[in-house]
Amino acid sequence: MSLSNGRSYLAIPGPSVIPDEVLRAMHRPSPNIYEGELVETTHSIIPDLKYVAKTAKNVAIYIANGHGAWEAALANMVDDGDDVLVAATGRFAHGWADMAHRLGVSSEILEFGNQSPLDAGAIEKALRRDTNKKIKAILITHVDTSTSVKNDIVAVRHAIDAVDHPSLLAVDCIASLGCDDFEMDAWGVDVMVAGCQKGLMVPPGLSFVYFSNKAKEMQKKLSRVSSYWDWTPRIAPEIYYEYFCGTAPVHHIYGLRKALDMIKREGLEAIFQRHERHARALWAAVECWGRNGGTMQMNIKDPTHRSRAVTALSIGAPDGTRLRRWVEENAGLTLGIGLGMNSEADPNADGFFRIGHMGHVNAQMIMGLIGTIETGLCALRIPHGSSAVEAAATTLASSF
Ligand SMILES: *Cc1c(COP(=O)(O)O)cnc(C)c1O
């Protein structure tokens, strides 16, 4: 018997749940792509994208996923032969560093492991060693989606300023934008990359590279920038097609317009609060499951360094995979795989899983998710402490 028929919940850290309103906005024939409504709608998206990142600077849109945004940012920041400094707090920073490597850029990787935030002091030391100022950019993730750690961006800004190093500060906010507070201008971020399929609730296909005026000036000194990735025409297109260096992503523009309307309607601060409360309810449940012989543990111990939109958990192999399979097959709930957690003892990371609670998620979905995981733990006879659902309910109720 399966109880999975009904509306399913894809609780993975991207793509996130797509609102019906966004899907409906996309379900339409293409308009004229040369003038009129589509052009006006595209113009209208730019200030709202800046609102979400709390910036008055620049934003270029690419028809790409997050990896495309990584490459776009690099193409506009570094020449081959340059250096970048990478603070790795999980799989994603390594992905960005690999991409830099393939572009002929050498990266120094500061490794902080899979359970800790970055240490800005180590970044400061690395910058002090760079007396020839070869490091052109510092690449960090705001939230690393594999470990669910959230890094302190302001501390990194202070470290750069303490050394008076000219490097650009580049931040991956793909998993955090629209979920966790991020303040591009106030925090002194030069380049920020994001995608549309996580906090912004749109199907994968658009990504964004935000950049400061300093980054814009430094880009002009590069020996070459490929015409497709060049951000310059994209922020000041003389002809509409220059926004996207070709045909516009017509339906994504309508979807994103609707998603941004929803974000503005709710308000950014209210959205952060909603994510905060849901995250706290989930953490309260996990704490209970981990008691009395239960093995489930939060991957990131310190709540201040946890994402509010994705939670990485360990439970011991093979129960992570067993639990994921059970809730998907029997209850219509899909959880995320353990990413980058492979070890010799657990080569397929079967002892880990992740929960995406980003974007278009409300309290009944969070409570359904927690109750469903509890059901899976019971059905599979995985040892766990009791009262998780009650703890989550109490946590949510106390926020009123
Ligand atoms: C999802 C994600 C990416 C990769 O995005 P894709 O759209 O899969 O290319 C990169 N960085 C972070 C932090 C992410 O969460």
mmCIF file with all atom_site columns, C-alpha atoms in Angstrom, residues 209-377:
data_model
loop_
_atom_site.group_PDB
_atom_site.id
_atom_site.type_symbol
_atom_site.label_atom_id
_atom_site.label_alt_id
_atom_site.label_comp_id
_atom_site.label_asym_id
_atom_site.label_entity_id
_atom_site.label_seq_id
_atom_site.pdbx_PDB_ins_code
_atom_site.Cartn_x
_atom_site.Cartn_y
_atom_site.Cartn_z
_atom_site.occupancy
_atom_site.B_iso_or_equiv
_atom_site.pdbx_formal_charge
_atom_site.auth_seq_id
_atom_site.auth_comp_id
_atom_site.auth_asym_id
_atom_site.auth_atom_id
_atom_site.pdbx_PDB_model_num
ATOM 1   C CA . VAL A 1 209 ? 25.040 38.407 -11.328 1.00 0.00 ? 209 VAL A CA 1
ATOM 2   C CA . TYR A 1 210 ? 24.946 41.504 -9.171  1.00 0.00 ? 210 TYR A CA 1
ATOM 3   C CA . PHE A 1 211 ? 28.006 43.747 -9.134  1.00 0.00 ? 211 PHE A CA 1
ATOM 4   C CA . SER A 1 212 ? 29.292 46.903 -7.500  1.00 0.00 ? 212 SER A CA 1
ATOM 5   C CA . ASN A 1 213 ? 30.697 49.898 -9.347  1.00 0.00 ? 213 ASN A CA 1
ATOM 6   C CA . LYS A 1 214 ? 34.179 48.858 -8.220  1.00 0.00 ? 214 LYS A CA 1
ATOM 7   C CA . ALA A 1 215 ? 33.694 45.462 -9.899  1.00 0.00 ? 215 ALA A CA 1
ATOM 8   C CA . LYS A 1 216 ? 32.384 47.244 -12.973 1.00 0.00 ? 216 LYS A CA 1
ATOM 9   C CA . GLU A 1 217 ? 35.528 49.400 -13.170 1.00 0.00 ? 217 GLU A CA 1
ATOM 10  C CA . MET A 1 218 ? 37.875 46.459 -12.593 1.00 0.00 ? 218 MET A CA 1
ATOM 11  C CA . GLN A 1 219 ? 36.151 44.471 -15.337 1.00 0.00 ? 219 GLN A CA 1
ATOM 12  C CA . LYS A 1 220 ? 37.188 47.097 -17.870 1.00 0.00 ? 220 LYS A CA 1
ATOM 13  C CA . LYS A 1 221 ? 40.848 46.305 -17.178 1.00 0.00 ? 221 LYS A CA 1
ATOM 14  C CA . LEU A 1 222 ? 40.560 42.615 -18.063 1.00 0.00 ? 222 LEU A CA 1
ATOM 15  C CA . SER A 1 223 ? 42.410 41.557 -21.207 1.00 0.00 ? 223 SER A CA 1
ATOM 16  C CA . ARG A 1 224 ? 39.205 40.103 -22.657 1.00 0.00 ? 224 ARG A CA 1
ATOM 17  C CA . VAL A 1 225 ? 35.660 39.191 -21.675 1.00 0.00 ? 225 VAL A CA 1
ATOM 18  C CA . SER A 1 226 ? 33.654 36.823 -23.854 1.00 0.00 ? 226 SER A CA 1
ATOM 19  C CA . SER A 1 227 ? 30.785 38.614 -25.543 1.00 0.00 ? 227 SER A CA 1
ATOM 20  C CA . TYR A 1 228 ? 28.165 36.226 -24.221 1.00 0.00 ? 228 TYR A CA 1
ATOM 21  C CA . TRP A 1 229 ? 29.165 36.549 -20.574 1.00 0.00 ? 229 TRP A CA 1
ATOM 22  C CA . ASP A 1 230 ? 30.028 40.275 -20.663 1.00 0.00 ? 230 ASP A CA 1
ATOM 23  C CA . TRP A 1 231 ? 27.756 41.941 -18.131 1.00 0.00 ? 231 TRP A CA 1
ATOM 24  C CA . THR A 1 232 ? 28.099 45.465 -19.625 1.00 0.00 ? 232 THR A CA 1
ATOM 25  C CA . PRO A 1 233 ? 25.409 45.361 -22.357 1.00 0.00 ? 233 PRO A CA 1
ATOM 26  C CA . ARG A 1 234 ? 23.117 43.374 -20.092 1.00 0.00 ? 234 ARG A CA 1
ATOM 27  C CA . ILE A 1 235 ? 22.771 46.220 -17.596 1.00 0.00 ? 235 ILE A CA 1
ATOM 28  C CA . ALA A 1 236 ? 22.420 48.961 -20.221 1.00 0.00 ? 236 ALA A CA 1
ATOM 29  C CA . PRO A 1 237 ? 20.994 47.362 -23.362 1.00 0.00 ? 237 PRO A CA 1
ATOM 30  C CA . GLU A 1 238 ? 20.717 49.722 -26.327 1.00 0.00 ? 238 GLU A CA 1
ATOM 31  C CA . ILE A 1 239 ? 18.524 47.188 -28.077 1.00 0.00 ? 239 ILE A CA 1
ATOM 32  C CA . TYR A 1 240 ? 16.255 44.872 -26.108 1.00 0.00 ? 240 TYR A CA 1
ATOM 33  C CA . TYR A 1 241 ? 17.931 41.611 -27.164 1.00 0.00 ? 241 TYR A CA 1
ATOM 34  C CA . GLU A 1 242 ? 21.179 42.735 -25.497 1.00 0.00 ? 242 GLU A CA 1
ATOM 35  C CA . TYR A 1 243 ? 19.582 42.092 -22.093 1.00 0.00 ? 243 TYR A CA 1
ATOM 36  C CA . PHE A 1 244 ? 20.028 38.395 -22.786 1.00 0.00 ? 244 PHE A CA 1
ATOM 37  C CA . CYS A 1 245 ? 22.520 38.416 -25.685 1.00 0.00 ? 245 CYS A CA 1
ATOM 38  C CA . GLY A 1 246 ? 19.801 36.852 -27.837 1.00 0.00 ? 246 GLY A CA 1
ATOM 39  C CA . THR A 1 247 ? 16.208 35.726 -27.525 1.00 0.00 ? 247 THR A CA 1
ATOM 40  C CA . ALA A 1 248 ? 14.619 36.647 -24.209 1.00 0.00 ? 248 ALA A CA 1
ATOM 41  C CA . PRO A 1 249 ? 13.544 33.858 -21.832 1.00 0.00 ? 249 PRO A CA 1
ATOM 42  C CA . VAL A 1 250 ? 9.962  34.927 -22.436 1.00 0.00 ? 250 VAL A CA 1
ATOM 43  C CA . HIS A 1 251 ? 8.072  32.639 -20.087 1.00 0.00 ? 251 HIS A CA 1
ATOM 44  C CA . HIS A 1 252 ? 10.598 32.878 -17.316 1.00 0.00 ? 252 HIS A CA 1
ATOM 45  C CA . ILE A 1 253 ? 10.198 36.654 -17.421 1.00 0.00 ? 253 ILE A CA 1
ATOM 46  C CA . TYR A 1 254 ? 6.477  36.288 -16.757 1.00 0.00 ? 254 TYR A CA 1
ATOM 47  C CA . GLY A 1 255 ? 7.129  33.751 -14.011 1.00 0.00 ? 255 GLY A CA 1
ATOM 48  C CA . LEU A 1 256 ? 9.762  35.901 -12.352 1.00 0.00 ? 256 LEU A CA 1
ATOM 49  C CA . ARG A 1 257 ? 7.566  39.007 -12.591 1.00 0.00 ? 257 ARG A CA 1
ATOM 50  C CA . LYS A 1 258 ? 4.835  37.158 -10.707 1.00 0.00 ? 258 LYS A CA 1
ATOM 51  C CA . ALA A 1 259 ? 7.258  35.744 -8.118  1.00 0.00 ? 259 ALA A CA 1
ATOM 52  C CA . LEU A 1 260 ? 8.682  39.205 -7.436  1.00 0.00 ? 260 LEU A CA 1
ATOM 53  C CA . ASP A 1 261 ? 5.126  40.543 -7.041  1.00 0.00 ? 261 ASP A CA 1
ATOM 54  C CA . MET A 1 262 ? 4.500  37.850 -4.439  1.00 0.00 ? 262 MET A CA 1
ATOM 55  C CA . ILE A 1 263 ? 7.757  38.678 -2.640  1.00 0.00 ? 263 ILE A CA 1
ATOM 56  C CA . LYS A 1 264 ? 6.930  42.381 -2.544  1.00 0.00 ? 264 LYS A CA 1
ATOM 57  C CA . ARG A 1 265 ? 3.387  41.667 -1.389  1.00 0.00 ? 265 ARG A CA 1
ATOM 58  C CA . GLU A 1 266 ? 4.594  39.630 1.580   1.00 0.00 ? 266 GLU A CA 1
ATOM 59  C CA . GLY A 1 267 ? 7.646  41.842 2.208   1.00 0.00 ? 267 GLY A CA 1
ATOM 60  C CA . LEU A 1 268 ? 11.235 40.683 2.560   1.00 0.00 ? 268 LEU A CA 1
ATOM 61  C CA . GLU A 1 269 ? 11.363 40.976 6.340   1.00 0.00 ? 269 GLU A CA 1
ATOM 62  C CA . ALA A 1 270 ? 8.149  38.935 6.702   1.00 0.00 ? 270 ALA A CA 1
ATOM 63  C CA . ILE A 1 271 ? 9.624  36.305 4.380   1.00 0.00 ? 271 ILE A CA 1
ATOM 64  C CA . PHE A 1 272 ? 12.766 36.059 6.519   1.00 0.00 ? 272 PHE A CA 1
ATOM 65  C CA . GLN A 1 273 ? 10.587 35.713 9.627   1.00 0.00 ? 273 GLN A CA 1
ATOM 66  C CA . ARG A 1 274 ? 8.555  32.928 8.030   1.00 0.00 ? 274 ARG A CA 1
ATOM 67  C CA . HIS A 1 275 ? 11.725 31.021 7.105   1.00 0.00 ? 275 HIS A CA 1
ATOM 68  C CA . GLU A 1 276 ? 13.140 31.614 10.587  1.00 0.00 ? 276 GLU A CA 1
ATOM 69  C CA . ARG A 1 277 ? 10.090 30.194 12.332  1.00 0.00 ? 277 ARG A CA 1
ATOM 70  C CA . HIS A 1 278 ? 9.801  27.184 10.084  1.00 0.00 ? 278 HIS A CA 1
ATOM 71  C CA . ALA A 1 279 ? 13.495 26.446 10.518  1.00 0.00 ? 279 ALA A CA 1
ATOM 72  C CA . ARG A 1 280 ? 13.206 26.696 14.319  1.00 0.00 ? 280 ARG A CA 1
ATOM 73  C CA . ALA A 1 281 ? 10.240 24.298 14.314  1.00 0.00 ? 281 ALA A CA 1
ATOM 74  C CA . LEU A 1 282 ? 12.177 21.793 12.239  1.00 0.00 ? 282 LEU A CA 1
ATOM 75  C CA . TRP A 1 283 ? 15.268 22.069 14.438  1.00 0.00 ? 283 TRP A CA 1
ATOM 76  C CA . ALA A 1 284 ? 13.123 21.510 17.540  1.00 0.00 ? 284 ALA A CA 1
ATOM 77  C CA . ALA A 1 285 ? 11.807 18.300 15.964  1.00 0.00 ? 285 ALA A CA 1
ATOM 78  C CA . VAL A 1 286 ? 15.303 17.096 15.028  1.00 0.00 ? 286 VAL A CA 1
ATOM 79  C CA . GLU A 1 287 ? 16.504 17.684 18.567  1.00 0.00 ? 287 GLU A CA 1
ATOM 80  C CA . CYS A 1 288 ? 13.761 15.378 19.871  1.00 0.00 ? 288 CYS A CA 1
ATOM 81  C CA . TRP A 1 289 ? 14.435 12.684 17.272  1.00 0.00 ? 289 TRP A CA 1
ATOM 82  C CA . GLY A 1 290 ? 18.094 12.650 18.321  1.00 0.00 ? 290 GLY A CA 1
ATOM 83  C CA . ARG A 1 291 ? 17.303 11.819 21.966  1.00 0.00 ? 291 ARG A CA 1
ATOM 84  C CA . ASN A 1 292 ? 16.787 8.449  23.696  1.00 0.00 ? 292 ASN A CA 1
ATOM 85  C CA . GLY A 1 293 ? 18.935 6.362  21.371  1.00 0.00 ? 293 GLY A CA 1
ATOM 86  C CA . GLY A 1 294 ? 18.017 8.298  18.238  1.00 0.00 ? 294 GLY A CA 1
ATOM 87  C CA . THR A 1 295 ? 20.923 9.000  15.909  1.00 0.00 ? 295 THR A CA 1
ATOM 88  C CA . MET A 1 296 ? 19.593 11.959 13.929  1.00 0.00 ? 296 MET A CA 1
ATOM 89  C CA . GLN A 1 297 ? 21.786 15.031 14.280  1.00 0.00 ? 297 GLN A CA 1
ATOM 90  C CA . MET A 1 298 ? 21.897 18.525 12.849  1.00 0.00 ? 298 MET A CA 1
ATOM 91  C CA . ASN A 1 299 ? 24.992 18.858 10.665  1.00 0.00 ? 299 ASN A CA 1
ATOM 92  C CA . ILE A 1 300 ? 25.616 22.424 11.864  1.00 0.00 ? 300 ILE A CA 1
ATOM 93  C CA . LYS A 1 301 ? 25.619 22.644 15.638  1.00 0.00 ? 301 LYS A CA 1
ATOM 94  C CA . ASP A 1 302 ? 25.536 26.415 16.130  1.00 0.00 ? 302 ASP A CA 1
ATOM 95  C CA . PRO A 1 303 ? 22.088 27.830 15.205  1.00 0.00 ? 303 PRO A CA 1
ATOM 96  C CA . THR A 1 304 ? 23.556 31.227 14.265  1.00 0.00 ? 304 THR A CA 1
ATOM 97  C CA . HIS A 1 305 ? 25.480 29.528 11.475  1.00 0.00 ? 305 HIS A CA 1
ATOM 98  C CA . ARG A 1 306 ? 22.551 27.556 10.079  1.00 0.00 ? 306 ARG A CA 1
ATOM 99  C CA . SER A 1 307 ? 20.682 28.323 6.881   1.00 0.00 ? 307 SER A CA 1
ATOM 100 C CA . ARG A 1 308 ? 16.990 29.082 7.395   1.00 0.00 ? 308 ARG A CA 1
ATOM 101 C CA . ALA A 1 309 ? 16.129 27.467 4.065   1.00 0.00 ? 309 ALA A CA 1
ATOM 102 C CA . VAL A 1 310 ? 17.960 24.136 3.959   1.00 0.00 ? 310 VAL A CA 1
ATOM 103 C CA . THR A 1 311 ? 18.906 21.733 6.740   1.00 0.00 ? 311 THR A CA 1
ATOM 104 C CA . ALA A 1 312 ? 21.554 19.024 6.386   1.00 0.00 ? 312 ALA A CA 1
ATOM 105 C CA . LEU A 1 313 ? 21.215 16.065 8.734   1.00 0.00 ? 313 LEU A CA 1
ATOM 106 C CA . SER A 1 314 ? 23.090 12.933 9.622   1.00 0.00 ? 314 SER A CA 1
ATOM 107 C CA . ILE A 1 315 ? 21.382 9.759  10.819  1.00 0.00 ? 315 ILE A CA 1
ATOM 108 C CA . GLY A 1 316 ? 23.898 6.992  10.083  1.00 0.00 ? 316 GLY A CA 1
ATOM 109 C CA . ALA A 1 317 ? 24.134 4.748  7.022   1.00 0.00 ? 317 ALA A CA 1
ATOM 110 C CA . PRO A 1 318 ? 21.998 3.376  5.508   1.00 0.00 ? 318 PRO A CA 1
ATOM 111 C CA . ASP A 1 319 ? 19.092 5.046  7.291   1.00 0.00 ? 319 ASP A CA 1
ATOM 112 C CA . GLY A 1 320 ? 19.327 8.401  5.488   1.00 0.00 ? 320 GLY A CA 1
ATOM 113 C CA . THR A 1 321 ? 18.675 6.739  2.145   1.00 0.00 ? 321 THR A CA 1
ATOM 114 C CA . ARG A 1 322 ? 16.091 4.334  3.587   1.00 0.00 ? 322 ARG A CA 1
ATOM 115 C CA . LEU A 1 323 ? 14.144 7.193  5.098   1.00 0.00 ? 323 LEU A CA 1
ATOM 116 C CA . ARG A 1 324 ? 14.270 9.263  1.894   1.00 0.00 ? 324 ARG A CA 1
ATOM 117 C CA . ARG A 1 325 ? 13.030 6.304  -0.149  1.00 0.00 ? 325 ARG A CA 1
ATOM 118 C CA . TRP A 1 326 ? 10.263 5.499  2.293   1.00 0.00 ? 326 TRP A CA 1
ATOM 119 C CA . VAL A 1 327 ? 8.772  8.988  2.521   1.00 0.00 ? 327 VAL A CA 1
ATOM 120 C CA . GLU A 1 328 ? 8.937  9.421  -1.243  1.00 0.00 ? 328 GLU A CA 1
ATOM 121 C CA . GLU A 1 329 ? 7.369  6.096  -2.151  1.00 0.00 ? 329 GLU A CA 1
ATOM 122 C CA . ASN A 1 330 ? 4.784  6.000  0.585   1.00 0.00 ? 330 ASN A CA 1
ATOM 123 C CA . ALA A 1 331 ? 3.914  9.573  1.411   1.00 0.00 ? 331 ALA A CA 1
ATOM 124 C CA . GLY A 1 332 ? 4.686  11.832 -1.575  1.00 0.00 ? 332 GLY A CA 1
ATOM 125 C CA . LEU A 1 333 ? 7.509  13.687 0.177   1.00 0.00 ? 333 LEU A CA 1
ATOM 126 C CA . THR A 1 334 ? 10.883 13.978 -1.554  1.00 0.00 ? 334 THR A CA 1
ATOM 127 C CA . LEU A 1 335 ? 13.894 14.864 0.614   1.00 0.00 ? 335 LEU A CA 1
ATOM 128 C CA . GLY A 1 336 ? 17.358 15.881 -0.596  1.00 0.00 ? 336 GLY A CA 1
ATOM 129 C CA . ILE A 1 337 ? 20.312 13.521 -0.820  1.00 0.00 ? 337 ILE A CA 1
ATOM 130 C CA . GLY A 1 338 ? 23.418 13.943 1.319   1.00 0.00 ? 338 GLY A CA 1
ATOM 131 C CA . LEU A 1 339 ? 25.736 15.942 -0.914  1.00 0.00 ? 339 LEU A CA 1
ATOM 132 C CA . GLY A 1 340 ? 29.507 15.934 -0.512  1.00 0.00 ? 340 GLY A CA 1
ATOM 133 C CA . MET A 1 341 ? 29.242 13.836 2.648   1.00 0.00 ? 341 MET A CA 1
ATOM 134 C CA . ASN A 1 342 ? 30.735 10.676 1.175   1.00 0.00 ? 342 ASN A CA 1
ATOM 135 C CA . SER A 1 343 ? 33.445 9.007  3.235   1.00 0.00 ? 343 SER A CA 1
ATOM 136 C CA . GLU A 1 344 ? 35.307 5.719  3.184   1.00 0.00 ? 344 GLU A CA 1
ATOM 137 C CA . ALA A 1 345 ? 32.891 4.281  5.731   1.00 0.00 ? 345 ALA A CA 1
ATOM 138 C CA . ASP A 1 346 ? 29.849 5.656  3.883   1.00 0.00 ? 346 ASP A CA 1
ATOM 139 C CA . PRO A 1 347 ? 30.822 5.926  0.189   1.00 0.00 ? 347 PRO A CA 1
ATOM 140 C CA . ASN A 1 348 ? 27.341 6.893  -1.027  1.00 0.00 ? 348 ASN A CA 1
ATOM 141 C CA . ALA A 1 349 ? 26.535 9.248  1.850   1.00 0.00 ? 349 ALA A CA 1
ATOM 142 C CA . ASP A 1 350 ? 23.604 7.013  2.816   1.00 0.00 ? 350 ASP A CA 1
ATOM 143 C CA . GLY A 1 351 ? 23.809 8.305  6.364   1.00 0.00 ? 351 GLY A CA 1
ATOM 144 C CA . PHE A 1 352 ? 22.873 11.853 5.355   1.00 0.00 ? 352 PHE A CA 1
ATOM 145 C CA . PHE A 1 353 ? 19.940 13.713 3.916   1.00 0.00 ? 353 PHE A CA 1
ATOM 146 C CA . ARG A 1 354 ? 18.837 17.301 3.480   1.00 0.00 ? 354 ARG A CA 1
ATOM 147 C CA . ILE A 1 355 ? 15.537 19.079 3.842   1.00 0.00 ? 355 ILE A CA 1
ATOM 148 C CA . GLY A 1 356 ? 14.684 22.044 1.651   1.00 0.00 ? 356 GLY A CA 1
ATOM 149 C CA . HIS A 1 357 ? 12.313 24.504 3.317   1.00 0.00 ? 357 HIS A CA 1
ATOM 150 C CA . MET A 1 358 ? 12.909 27.435 1.014   1.00 0.00 ? 358 MET A CA 1
ATOM 151 C CA . GLY A 1 359 ? 10.581 29.749 -0.828  1.00 0.00 ? 359 GLY A CA 1
ATOM 152 C CA . HIS A 1 360 ? 6.910  28.942 -1.175  1.00 0.00 ? 360 HIS A CA 1
ATOM 153 C CA . VAL A 1 361 ? 6.522  26.934 2.034   1.00 0.00 ? 361 VAL A CA 1
ATOM 154 C CA . ASN A 1 362 ? 3.985  27.484 4.793   1.00 0.00 ? 362 ASN A CA 1
ATOM 155 C CA . ALA A 1 363 ? 3.384  26.113 8.267   1.00 0.00 ? 363 ALA A CA 1
ATOM 156 C CA . GLN A 1 364 ? 1.131  23.220 7.232   1.00 0.00 ? 364 GLN A CA 1
ATOM 157 C CA . MET A 1 365 ? 3.820  22.045 4.787   1.00 0.00 ? 365 MET A CA 1
ATOM 158 C CA . ILE A 1 366 ? 6.468  22.186 7.517   1.00 0.00 ? 366 ILE A CA 1
ATOM 159 C CA . MET A 1 367 ? 4.231  20.327 9.982   1.00 0.00 ? 367 MET A CA 1
ATOM 160 C CA . GLY A 1 368 ? 3.315  17.801 7.278   1.00 0.00 ? 368 GLY A CA 1
ATOM 161 C CA . LEU A 1 369 ? 6.984  17.293 6.521   1.00 0.00 ? 369 LEU A CA 1
ATOM 162 C CA . ILE A 1 370 ? 7.870  16.761 10.174  1.00 0.00 ? 370 ILE A CA 1
ATOM 163 C CA . GLY A 1 371 ? 4.940  14.392 10.719  1.00 0.00 ? 371 GLY A CA 1
ATOM 164 C CA . THR A 1 372 ? 5.834  12.467 7.575   1.00 0.00 ? 372 THR A CA 1
ATOM 165 C CA . ILE A 1 373 ? 9.474  12.031 8.602   1.00 0.00 ? 373 ILE A CA 1
ATOM 166 C CA . GLU A 1 374 ? 8.259  10.802 11.992  1.00 0.00 ? 374 GLU A CA 1
ATOM 167 C CA . THR A 1 375 ? 5.984  8.317  10.201  1.00 0.00 ? 375 THR A CA 1
ATOM 168 C CA . GLY A 1 376 ? 8.930  7.056  8.141   1.00 0.00 ? 376 GLY A CA 1
ATOM 169 C CA . LEU A 1 377 ? 11.072 6.651  11.256  1.00 0.00 ? 377 LEU A CA 1
#
